[in-house]
XYZ file of C-alpha atoms in Angstrom:
638
model
C -0.292 0.133 -0.487
C 2.806 2.344 0.966
C 4.605 1.743 -2.533
C 1.264 2.205 -4.404
C 0.247 5.638 -2.802
C 3.979 6.551 -3.349
C 3.697 5.888 -6.953
C 0.595 7.631 -7.064
C 1.919 10.781 -5.568
C 4.692 10.930 -8.299
C 2.046 10.508 -10.906
C 0.363 13.320 -9.613
C 3.102 15.571 -9.707
C 4.152 14.590 -13.140
C 0.483 15.293 -14.524
C 1.045 19.038 -13.137
C 3.896 18.902 -14.967
C 2.826 17.660 -18.080
C 0.126 20.569 -17.783
C 2.673 23.064 -17.110
C 4.684 22.240 -20.242
C 8.030 21.070 -17.694
C 7.910 17.271 -19.910
C 11.190 16.411 -18.646
C 10.482 17.110 -14.971
C 7.786 15.119 -15.317
C 9.367 11.862 -17.076
C 11.518 11.876 -14.243
C 8.584 11.425 -11.788
C 6.836 8.947 -13.952
C 10.369 7.130 -13.607
C 10.438 7.545 -10.077
C 6.462 6.244 -10.061
C 7.472 2.947 -11.712
C 10.311 2.507 -9.523
C 8.020 2.666 -6.595
C 5.517 0.088 -7.761
C 6.070 -1.299 -11.471
C 2.448 -2.094 -11.483
C 1.054 1.514 -10.899
C -1.860 1.841 -13.587
C -1.851 5.595 -12.855
C 1.774 5.823 -13.871
C 0.898 3.830 -17.374
C -1.675 6.318 -18.165
C 0.370 9.077 -17.692
C 2.844 8.202 -19.757
C 0.365 7.797 -22.704
C -0.051 11.840 -21.668
C 3.444 12.373 -21.933
C 3.544 10.814 -25.398
C 0.498 13.222 -26.443
C 2.332 16.128 -24.886
C 5.473 15.658 -26.534
C 4.173 14.697 -29.769
C 4.918 11.315 -30.364
C 6.863 8.336 -29.043
C 10.086 9.014 -30.237
C 10.163 12.911 -28.733
C 8.916 10.932 -25.262
C 11.907 8.704 -25.612
C 14.150 11.313 -25.811
C 13.102 12.720 -22.473
C 14.955 9.425 -20.482
C 18.413 10.154 -21.974
C 20.525 7.053 -21.784
C 23.391 8.322 -19.577
C 20.818 9.135 -16.604
C 19.256 6.054 -16.677
C 17.774 4.336 -13.691
C 15.465 1.159 -13.498
C 12.265 3.539 -13.252
C 13.382 4.931 -16.293
C 14.408 1.991 -18.313
C 10.947 0.607 -17.280
C 9.303 3.630 -18.789
C 11.650 3.040 -22.051
C 10.131 -0.295 -22.316
C 6.607 0.829 -22.027
C 7.134 3.616 -25.052
C 8.931 1.263 -27.375
C 6.110 -1.600 -26.843
C 3.689 1.231 -27.410
C 5.036 1.870 -30.270
C 5.583 -1.366 -31.599
C 8.878 -1.316 -31.391
C 9.327 -4.953 -30.021
C 12.511 -5.222 -30.241
C 14.014 -2.798 -27.509
C 11.191 -3.084 -25.582
C 12.064 -6.362 -24.671
C 15.632 -5.470 -24.540
C 14.807 -2.843 -21.756
C 12.551 -4.782 -20.178
C 14.792 -7.732 -20.215
C 17.719 -5.337 -18.232
C 15.127 -4.061 -15.743
C 14.238 -7.454 -14.869
C 17.753 -8.870 -14.546
C 18.571 -5.850 -12.345
C 15.683 -6.494 -9.975
C 13.948 -9.979 -10.304
C 12.368 -9.699 -7.119
C 9.813 -7.330 -8.336
C 7.271 -7.536 -11.123
C 8.626 -5.295 -14.005
C 7.453 -8.021 -16.142
C 3.641 -7.815 -15.510
C 2.824 -5.563 -18.061
C -0.266 -6.210 -20.368
C 2.000 -6.190 -23.863
C 4.145 -8.778 -22.823
C 1.125 -11.126 -21.804
C -0.579 -10.221 -24.936
C -0.873 -13.592 -26.860
C -0.269 -12.413 -30.389
C 3.014 -11.098 -29.268
C 5.057 -13.925 -30.523
C 3.674 -13.510 -33.920
C 4.601 -10.041 -34.313
C 7.883 -10.096 -32.260
C 11.196 -11.059 -34.026
C 12.958 -14.250 -33.076
C 16.094 -12.794 -32.719
C 14.710 -10.134 -31.182
C 13.711 -12.770 -28.238
C 17.019 -14.631 -28.503
C 18.880 -11.171 -27.903
C 16.562 -10.233 -24.689
C 16.982 -14.074 -23.298
C 20.889 -13.667 -23.474
C 20.847 -9.832 -21.609
C 18.510 -11.568 -18.996
C 19.915 -14.820 -18.144
C 23.414 -13.262 -17.847
C 22.200 -11.358 -14.829
C 20.082 -14.405 -13.422
C 21.486 -17.052 -10.779
C 21.239 -20.668 -12.017
C 18.916 -21.869 -10.632
C 16.337 -19.234 -9.502
C 15.381 -19.354 -6.457
C 11.796 -19.491 -5.039
C 11.432 -15.756 -4.613
C 12.478 -15.106 -8.060
C 10.028 -17.370 -10.290
C 7.364 -14.818 -10.259
C 9.099 -11.838 -11.196
C 10.903 -13.149 -14.458
C 7.520 -16.340 -15.121
C 5.884 -14.043 -17.748
C 8.933 -13.191 -19.454
C 9.836 -16.748 -19.664
C 5.579 -17.768 -20.885
C 6.792 -14.969 -24.042
C 10.307 -17.226 -24.547
C 8.241 -20.535 -24.712
C 5.234 -19.328 -27.077
C 8.118 -18.083 -29.381
C 10.133 -21.338 -29.394
C 7.395 -23.165 -30.288
C 6.123 -20.627 -33.407
C 9.777 -20.957 -34.538
C 10.697 -24.810 -34.381
C 14.198 -23.885 -36.741
C 15.499 -21.050 -34.830
C 18.663 -22.994 -33.261
C 20.129 -20.287 -31.379
C 16.665 -19.433 -29.799
C 16.325 -22.862 -28.473
C 19.911 -22.943 -27.469
C 19.363 -20.031 -25.343
C 15.649 -20.342 -24.084
C 17.272 -23.981 -22.768
C 19.267 -21.571 -20.372
C 16.144 -19.959 -18.893
C 14.177 -23.275 -18.783
C 17.205 -24.518 -16.841
C 16.610 -22.113 -14.094
C 13.185 -22.560 -13.830
C 14.058 -26.389 -13.192
C 12.288 -27.166 -16.129
C 14.916 -29.520 -17.167
C 13.287 -32.258 -19.597
C 12.336 -28.686 -21.923
C 16.203 -27.394 -21.448
C 17.550 -30.731 -22.711
C 14.794 -30.889 -25.250
C 15.381 -27.392 -26.533
C 19.378 -27.650 -26.450
C 19.357 -31.474 -27.902
C 17.112 -29.463 -30.821
C 19.642 -26.715 -31.401
C 22.667 -29.189 -31.846
C 20.604 -30.939 -34.666
C 19.551 -27.575 -36.284
C 23.002 -26.388 -35.905
C 25.880 -28.752 -34.381
C 28.651 -26.508 -32.841
C 29.888 -24.897 -29.785
C 27.264 -23.066 -28.145
C 24.648 -26.139 -28.349
C 26.929 -28.391 -26.681
C 27.796 -25.995 -24.006
C 24.243 -25.541 -23.240
C 23.443 -29.296 -23.562
C 25.782 -30.248 -21.262
C 24.756 -27.393 -18.749
C 21.476 -28.989 -19.102
C 22.167 -32.672 -18.491
C 24.303 -31.386 -15.785
C 20.957 -29.785 -13.709
C 19.107 -32.686 -14.856
C 21.429 -35.222 -12.648
C 22.906 -36.739 -15.390
C 26.847 -35.881 -14.751
C 28.289 -38.703 -16.821
C 26.365 -37.414 -20.138
C 27.055 -33.876 -19.346
C 30.857 -35.076 -19.342
C 30.691 -36.884 -22.417
C 28.904 -33.944 -24.209
C 31.504 -31.466 -23.046
C 34.462 -33.958 -23.709
C 33.641 -34.085 -27.191
C 33.256 -30.597 -27.639
C 36.807 -29.890 -26.293
C 38.037 -32.462 -28.510
C 36.303 -30.726 -31.267
C 37.019 -27.575 -30.452
C 39.668 -27.031 -27.442
C 39.914 -23.248 -27.592
C 37.243 -22.845 -24.709
C 38.908 -22.679 -21.444
C 35.965 -21.911 -19.516
C 34.389 -25.743 -20.696
C 37.631 -27.147 -19.354
C 36.707 -25.455 -16.071
C 33.322 -26.753 -15.931
C 34.308 -30.042 -16.538
C 36.887 -30.495 -14.157
C 34.380 -28.522 -11.439
C 31.801 -31.410 -12.277
C 34.350 -34.384 -11.900
C 34.738 -32.645 -8.322
C 30.762 -32.531 -7.756
C 31.004 -36.025 -8.367
C 33.695 -37.107 -6.133
C 36.698 -37.275 -8.794
C 38.374 -34.016 -8.193
C 41.529 -35.698 -8.954
C 40.540 -36.131 -13.000
C 39.193 -32.698 -12.701
C 42.520 -31.561 -11.982
C 44.068 -32.860 -15.043
C 41.662 -30.914 -17.323
C 42.268 -27.738 -15.515
C 46.496 -28.549 -15.558
C 45.713 -28.628 -19.727
C 43.819 -25.201 -19.154
C 46.898 -23.653 -17.270
C 49.281 -25.154 -19.629
C 47.870 -23.174 -22.592
C 46.675 -19.901 -20.109
C 48.509 -19.966 -16.637
C 46.585 -16.624 -15.195
C 43.083 -18.046 -16.574
C 41.038 -16.336 -14.212
C 38.551 -19.271 -13.672
C 40.988 -22.095 -13.936
C 43.654 -21.205 -11.772
C 41.147 -20.732 -8.760
C 39.690 -23.718 -9.666
C 42.464 -25.986 -9.426
C 43.216 -24.274 -6.154
C 39.334 -25.232 -5.021
C 39.637 -28.880 -5.947
C 43.394 -29.328 -4.568
C 41.538 -28.453 -1.414
C 38.770 -30.885 -1.968
C 41.825 -33.520 -2.394
C 43.856 -32.079 0.375
C 41.841 -30.611 2.937
C 43.102 -28.287 5.218
C 43.364 -24.512 4.760
C 46.672 -24.645 2.840
C 44.779 -24.095 -1.213
C 42.279 -21.447 0.766
C 45.264 -19.228 1.708
C 46.410 -19.840 -2.181
C 43.078 -18.655 -3.465
C 42.923 -16.020 -0.993
C 46.904 -14.927 -1.917
C 45.425 -15.448 -5.725
C 42.343 -12.788 -5.182
C 44.914 -10.391 -3.801
C 47.116 -10.620 -6.217
C 43.900 -10.368 -9.175
C 41.253 -8.311 -7.579
C 39.310 -8.465 -10.957
C 38.944 -12.427 -10.636
C 35.562 -12.449 -9.217
C 35.426 -16.425 -9.626
C 38.119 -16.745 -7.000
C 36.335 -14.726 -4.760
C 33.186 -17.073 -5.310
C 34.745 -20.211 -4.508
C 36.648 -18.614 -1.669
C 33.553 -17.524 -0.028
C 31.896 -21.071 -0.725
C 34.589 -22.768 1.086
C 35.043 -20.648 3.911
C 31.219 -20.352 4.638
C 30.192 -22.400 7.367
C 33.783 -23.033 8.763
C 34.156 -21.315 12.170
C 36.557 -18.042 11.973
C 37.142 -18.736 8.192
C 33.192 -17.411 7.632
C 32.116 -16.529 10.924
C 32.679 -16.084 14.607
C 33.103 -19.380 16.654
C 30.228 -19.995 18.930
C 30.677 -20.031 22.636
C 30.540 -22.809 24.902
C 30.096 -21.699 28.394
C 27.851 -23.727 30.452
C 26.083 -19.746 31.325
C 25.445 -19.125 27.734
C 23.725 -22.494 27.094
C 21.451 -21.675 30.190
C 20.947 -18.265 28.779
C 19.762 -19.821 25.807
C 17.277 -22.025 27.823
C 16.108 -18.646 29.540
C 15.752 -16.526 26.610
C 13.630 -19.540 24.744
C 11.189 -19.773 27.671
C 7.923 -18.297 26.764
C 7.542 -16.572 30.689
C 11.041 -15.156 30.097
C 11.069 -11.572 29.803
C 14.353 -9.351 29.551
C 13.254 -7.173 32.737
C 13.170 -10.333 34.417
C 16.216 -10.905 37.043
C 17.938 -13.891 36.930
C 20.602 -15.476 39.220
C 23.213 -18.042 37.963
C 25.587 -19.616 40.138
C 28.113 -21.768 38.297
C 30.864 -24.448 40.082
C 33.997 -22.858 38.311
C 34.869 -19.245 37.055
C 34.123 -18.520 33.309
C 35.321 -15.958 30.385
C 34.247 -12.379 32.164
C 32.842 -11.616 28.545
C 29.920 -14.203 29.453
C 28.554 -11.535 31.919
C 28.348 -9.072 28.924
C 26.082 -11.410 27.013
C 24.224 -12.210 29.937
C 23.421 -8.876 30.821
C 22.362 -8.394 27.063
C 19.730 -10.605 27.386
C 18.929 -10.081 30.744
C 19.853 -6.799 32.325
C 19.144 -7.430 35.653
C 20.796 -10.864 35.770
C 23.534 -11.637 38.487
C 25.931 -14.834 38.049
C 28.385 -15.869 41.043
C 30.611 -18.552 41.297
C 31.543 -21.584 43.811
C 35.558 -21.275 42.923
C 38.521 -20.481 40.656
C 39.696 -23.593 38.984
C 43.455 -24.054 38.928
C 45.556 -23.135 36.457
C 43.739 -19.711 37.411
C 42.605 -18.475 34.142
C 42.601 -14.854 35.586
C 46.194 -14.689 35.196
C 47.425 -13.666 31.757
C 50.157 -15.953 29.982
C 52.617 -13.044 29.865
C 52.785 -9.766 31.447
C 50.257 -7.392 29.257
C 50.199 -3.864 29.418
C 46.547 -3.766 28.021
C 43.978 -4.547 30.516
C 40.120 -5.061 30.022
C 39.187 -6.612 32.985
C 39.658 -5.841 36.840
C 38.777 -8.742 39.145
C 37.514 -8.599 42.352
C 37.776 -11.761 44.066
C 35.155 -13.511 41.436
C 33.266 -10.560 40.161
C 34.896 -8.990 36.867
C 34.150 -5.536 35.591
C 35.218 -3.507 33.086
C 38.737 -2.238 33.320
C 38.401 0.641 31.149
C 35.569 3.759 30.970
C 32.949 3.394 27.933
C 33.552 4.285 24.022
C 32.637 7.591 22.770
C 29.009 7.265 21.545
C 30.048 7.730 17.699
C 32.710 5.150 18.223
C 30.129 2.904 19.283
C 27.855 3.427 17.392
C 30.176 3.028 14.349
C 31.123 -0.361 15.426
C 27.544 -1.227 15.860
C 27.008 -0.634 11.988
C 30.400 -2.660 11.232
C 30.031 -5.512 12.846
C 28.778 -8.628 11.303
C 28.522 -12.686 12.351
C 29.783 -13.497 9.297
C 31.741 -12.830 6.083
C 33.108 -14.253 2.902
C 36.467 -14.684 4.065
C 38.957 -13.735 6.396
C 40.437 -11.380 3.969
C 37.206 -9.779 3.708
C 36.633 -9.447 7.249
C 39.711 -7.825 7.587
C 38.946 -5.234 4.582
C 35.337 -4.763 5.820
C 36.929 -3.313 9.169
C 39.081 -0.883 7.506
C 36.078 1.486 8.426
C 36.792 1.665 11.599
C 40.753 2.466 11.155
C 39.821 6.089 12.063
C 38.836 5.012 15.779
C 41.150 5.632 18.965
C 42.888 2.223 19.917
C 40.957 3.407 23.429
C 37.594 3.538 21.792
C 38.168 -0.124 19.759
C 39.463 -1.568 23.538
C 36.857 -0.103 25.139
C 33.981 -1.573 23.059
C 35.292 -4.972 23.573
C 33.761 -4.636 27.401
C 31.112 -2.241 26.847
C 29.873 -3.711 23.405
C 26.397 -1.609 22.079
C 23.314 -3.516 21.988
C 22.561 -4.903 18.180
C 21.160 -3.068 15.005
C 17.613 -2.584 15.345
C 16.802 -4.917 12.567
C 15.295 -8.090 11.923
C 18.901 -10.024 13.025
C 19.497 -7.468 15.618
C 15.679 -8.160 17.445
C 16.750 -12.128 16.838
C 20.478 -11.821 18.671
C 18.867 -9.904 21.519
C 15.989 -12.120 21.954
C 17.651 -15.321 21.431
C 21.681 -15.275 20.905
C 23.361 -12.043 22.382
C 26.396 -13.551 23.035
C 27.036 -14.223 19.479
C 26.668 -10.313 19.065
C 28.975 -9.443 21.607
C 31.650 -11.890 19.796
C 30.903 -9.734 16.457
C 31.676 -6.861 18.530
C 35.182 -8.098 20.166
C 35.843 -9.430 16.650
C 35.248 -6.319 14.730
C 36.738 -4.459 17.331
C 39.923 -6.255 17.451
C 39.763 -6.274 13.471
C 39.899 -2.302 13.715
C 42.912 -2.278 16.036
C 44.389 -4.468 12.977
C 44.490 -1.148 11.149
C 45.678 1.106 13.809
C 48.858 3.003 12.634
C 48.817 0.447 9.483
C 51.738 2.639 8.141
C 53.981 1.324 11.463
C 56.217 -1.561 10.580
C 54.746 -4.908 12.046
C 57.400 -5.963 14.346
C 57.504 -2.673 15.963
C 53.775 -1.385 15.308
C 51.403 -0.685 17.946
C 48.517 -2.709 16.543
C 50.800 -5.807 17.190
C 51.391 -4.883 20.745
C 47.979 -4.250 21.706
C 46.944 -7.609 19.626
C 48.936 -9.550 21.816
C 48.359 -8.455 25.150
C 44.468 -9.374 24.480
C 45.646 -12.455 23.100
C 47.682 -13.198 25.886
C 45.838 -11.798 28.574
C 43.112 -13.329 31.350
C 41.183 -16.458 29.444
C 38.279 -14.481 27.720
C 36.674 -14.339 24.250
C 38.706 -11.482 23.606
C 41.633 -13.950 23.420
C 39.946 -15.263 20.707
C 39.035 -12.315 19.021
C 42.548 -10.363 19.061
C 43.551 -14.305 17.346
C 41.258 -13.864 14.445
C 42.404 -10.419 13.877
C 45.761 -11.460 14.136
C 45.120 -14.651 11.596
C 43.650 -11.858 8.941
C 46.544 -9.991 9.018
C 48.892 -12.497 8.552
C 46.278 -13.763 5.776
C 46.938 -10.123 4.496
C 50.533 -10.194 4.850
C 52.496 -12.857 3.824
C 55.759 -11.129 6.037
C 53.708 -11.359 9.251
C 52.607 -14.691 9.010
C 55.833 -16.473 10.634
C 55.336 -14.072 13.726
C 51.639 -14.641 13.915
C 51.549 -18.567 13.747
C 53.876 -18.602 16.639
C 52.212 -16.342 18.788
C 48.886 -18.436 18.518
C 50.354 -21.430 18.404
C 51.944 -20.263 21.839
C 48.826 -19.279 23.239
C 47.324 -22.884 22.120
C 49.685 -24.663 23.921
C 49.415 -22.718 27.045
C 45.496 -22.643 27.094
C 45.846 -26.789 26.093
C 47.721 -27.317 28.957
C 45.450 -25.579 31.280
C 42.457 -28.055 30.068
C 44.447 -30.627 30.774
C 43.437 -29.969 34.377
C 40.016 -27.816 33.866
C 37.727 -26.991 31.509
C 38.846 -23.995 28.751
C 36.150 -23.016 26.748
C 38.412 -20.948 24.306
C 40.818 -23.976 23.506
C 38.569 -25.373 20.437
C 38.266 -22.022 18.941
C 42.104 -21.150 19.123
C 42.625 -24.693 17.598
C 40.934 -23.434 14.591
C 42.913 -20.047 14.099
C 45.807 -22.511 14.475
C 44.671 -24.604 11.857
C 44.272 -21.559 9.599
C 47.540 -21.160 9.800
C 49.095 -23.738 6.794
C 52.461 -22.013 6.968
C 53.085 -23.644 10.323
C 55.267 -26.800 10.750
C 53.037 -30.066 10.204
C 53.458 -31.012 13.926
C 51.412 -28.047 15.320
C 48.657 -28.350 12.640
C 48.076 -32.052 13.602
C 48.182 -31.353 17.491
C 45.880 -28.472 16.778
C 43.431 -30.895 15.052
C 44.102 -33.319 17.606
C 43.006 -31.144 20.689
C 40.097 -29.460 18.854
C 38.758 -33.103 18.332
C 39.593 -33.806 22.114
C 37.660 -30.360 22.843
C 34.621 -31.236 20.549
C 33.966 -34.472 21.744
C 34.714 -33.621 25.705
C 31.789 -30.351 24.793
C 29.577 -33.086 23.365
C 29.345 -35.077 26.520
C 27.528 -34.278 29.673
C 29.718 -34.766 32.607
C 29.264 -38.256 34.570
C 28.428 -36.427 38.007
C 25.687 -34.190 35.986
C 22.912 -34.998 38.088
C 24.760 -34.700 41.860
C 26.384 -31.498 40.273
C 23.159 -29.579 39.461
C 21.853 -30.854 43.088
C 24.555 -29.375 44.829
C 24.581 -26.181 42.833
C 21.110 -25.754 43.379
C 21.102 -26.292 47.037
C 23.554 -23.755 46.606
C 21.595 -20.895 45.183
C 18.541 -21.976 47.373
C 20.820 -21.032 50.330
C 21.681 -17.951 49.300
C 18.432 -16.799 47.995
C 17.044 -17.971 51.517
C 19.533 -15.842 53.765
C 18.714 -12.882 51.182
C 15.249 -12.925 50.607
C 13.754 -10.093 52.838
C 16.236 -7.587 51.502
C 15.726 -8.530 47.995
C 11.706 -8.770 48.392
C 12.181 -5.259 49.650
C 14.525 -3.708 47.094
C 13.579 -5.634 43.751
C 9.495 -5.563 43.099
C 9.579 -6.870 39.710
C 9.118 -10.559 38.553
C 12.302 -12.261 38.920
C 13.346 -15.544 36.576
C 15.236 -17.987 38.725
C 17.699 -20.155 37.356
C 18.934 -23.439 39.537
C 20.823 -25.335 36.933
C 23.978 -23.571 35.885
C 27.013 -26.237 36.645
C 30.283 -26.253 35.559
C 32.940 -28.646 34.489
C 36.270 -30.367 35.582
C 38.627 -32.674 33.885
């Protein structure tokens, strides 16, 4: 409704401009009207009025200059061409609009649905329009895009039926049918095109249709036969290689890529695809780093970015923040999922062993009136830094932890709030994204680690605040540390303040900020090969120290540190093997319930009830609001 009202408002202004002779001004408002609502009937009526006032379609088209084009103005151009019976430019303009924004109903125009259009429009015009459209459409089309493209697809189907002798039309129509999941038609049209005019394009399209229909060996046979006939298309070598990889035969695929690279060593697809397939064979992160290095050397190779993003997706730290493993976070999730809980409820937690101090930030973000206490400090003491540090984020008062720095400036907190993210395409992208924070002071970036702002006021932010606030806290800390990685970037790495600050955070008391600083160091190493040896050694040092503590007690940051070390493939194999072994052990440990689970629950519940009984008269007087009580937080020992 808001879109329609906005469009009608633009139309009203356009009509006033037409009446006063300001036709160029009217044209802009009509373009704005279709941008707001592509189905606004008044906008199309006003376009006809503009044609009359301008003295014809040709004059009206001049009011929409190509060098000032935007999506609404191009939609107007398509409509004007169609009204003049100029079908080829009309289809071309409409295809451009649909390809640019396929979610919206640009194709739901009367002239496109005219059943007589396939007989009036040239099959060559439809062919060129399909070529322009499919260049910008994903393959396959996601469900939310189908309706926006379907009217255009209907025209294509009708035109194919009316022109059985047009080879290229059938071939390109096959690519659109494939995107709609109509693989039977896609194969049939491609085979028909190949019979009419055997050649390279029909063979490529037929192989793609066979691949989409789940017939990979037939697709490979078609493509390999075409390469034998015409070996010049190196992109097809990549398609063959990747299909071998997708069917569990990456080694066979590598042979095709080696042939392509022998012809063109810097081929923008073959070189990245080779690294991706080698990753499928070897595992680890060696080839992912090589892909990142390739992308840094060839930033215009978008295919390398696409592959790297897909391989890093769903991998801790490579593609997103590592999840928290503290028992109190699990309890927080339970309480937030309880329909009887409210954010202004009080919550009392009692744990058997001290946890990372940043857990308090997540608990109080979810329940600002929450309280947490612990029965004791495990040994070795997680509050003690691994080495003496100059940068201190937490001040400990016995078992209680408080931020050791004042809050950041409101401007700094808001900028971090806008920049912070839970995930990223790859480590290098996270590093680059954080460059927006390079202008903040180190003091503000450190402060935001222990005074995180609330999540953004959008759908994701509401979910995080209401279900997983710890993820947001960890994202804020991660990007604050990434901002530190850009601090005084002109200083040589070894003597830089950014290195000193990040190492202080890495080696400080066991906390989520160790992990955030470790990731910032890792992204620095991925971006700067000269820093890799130093950073890898520091990450191993921290992992070893926490791993040693883990032999005596739980250390919830160990798995995360292992992931960071495993992302340093330049390290000696013995360190990578050790990180893998410790990661497996830590993951299995946290997946199990402690053998004394029930006994520990009973003990902590009794202790918590005793504390509440002693404090109840005072609490009742001072706290009239409802309190959501938790009696089940327990720690783990080794």
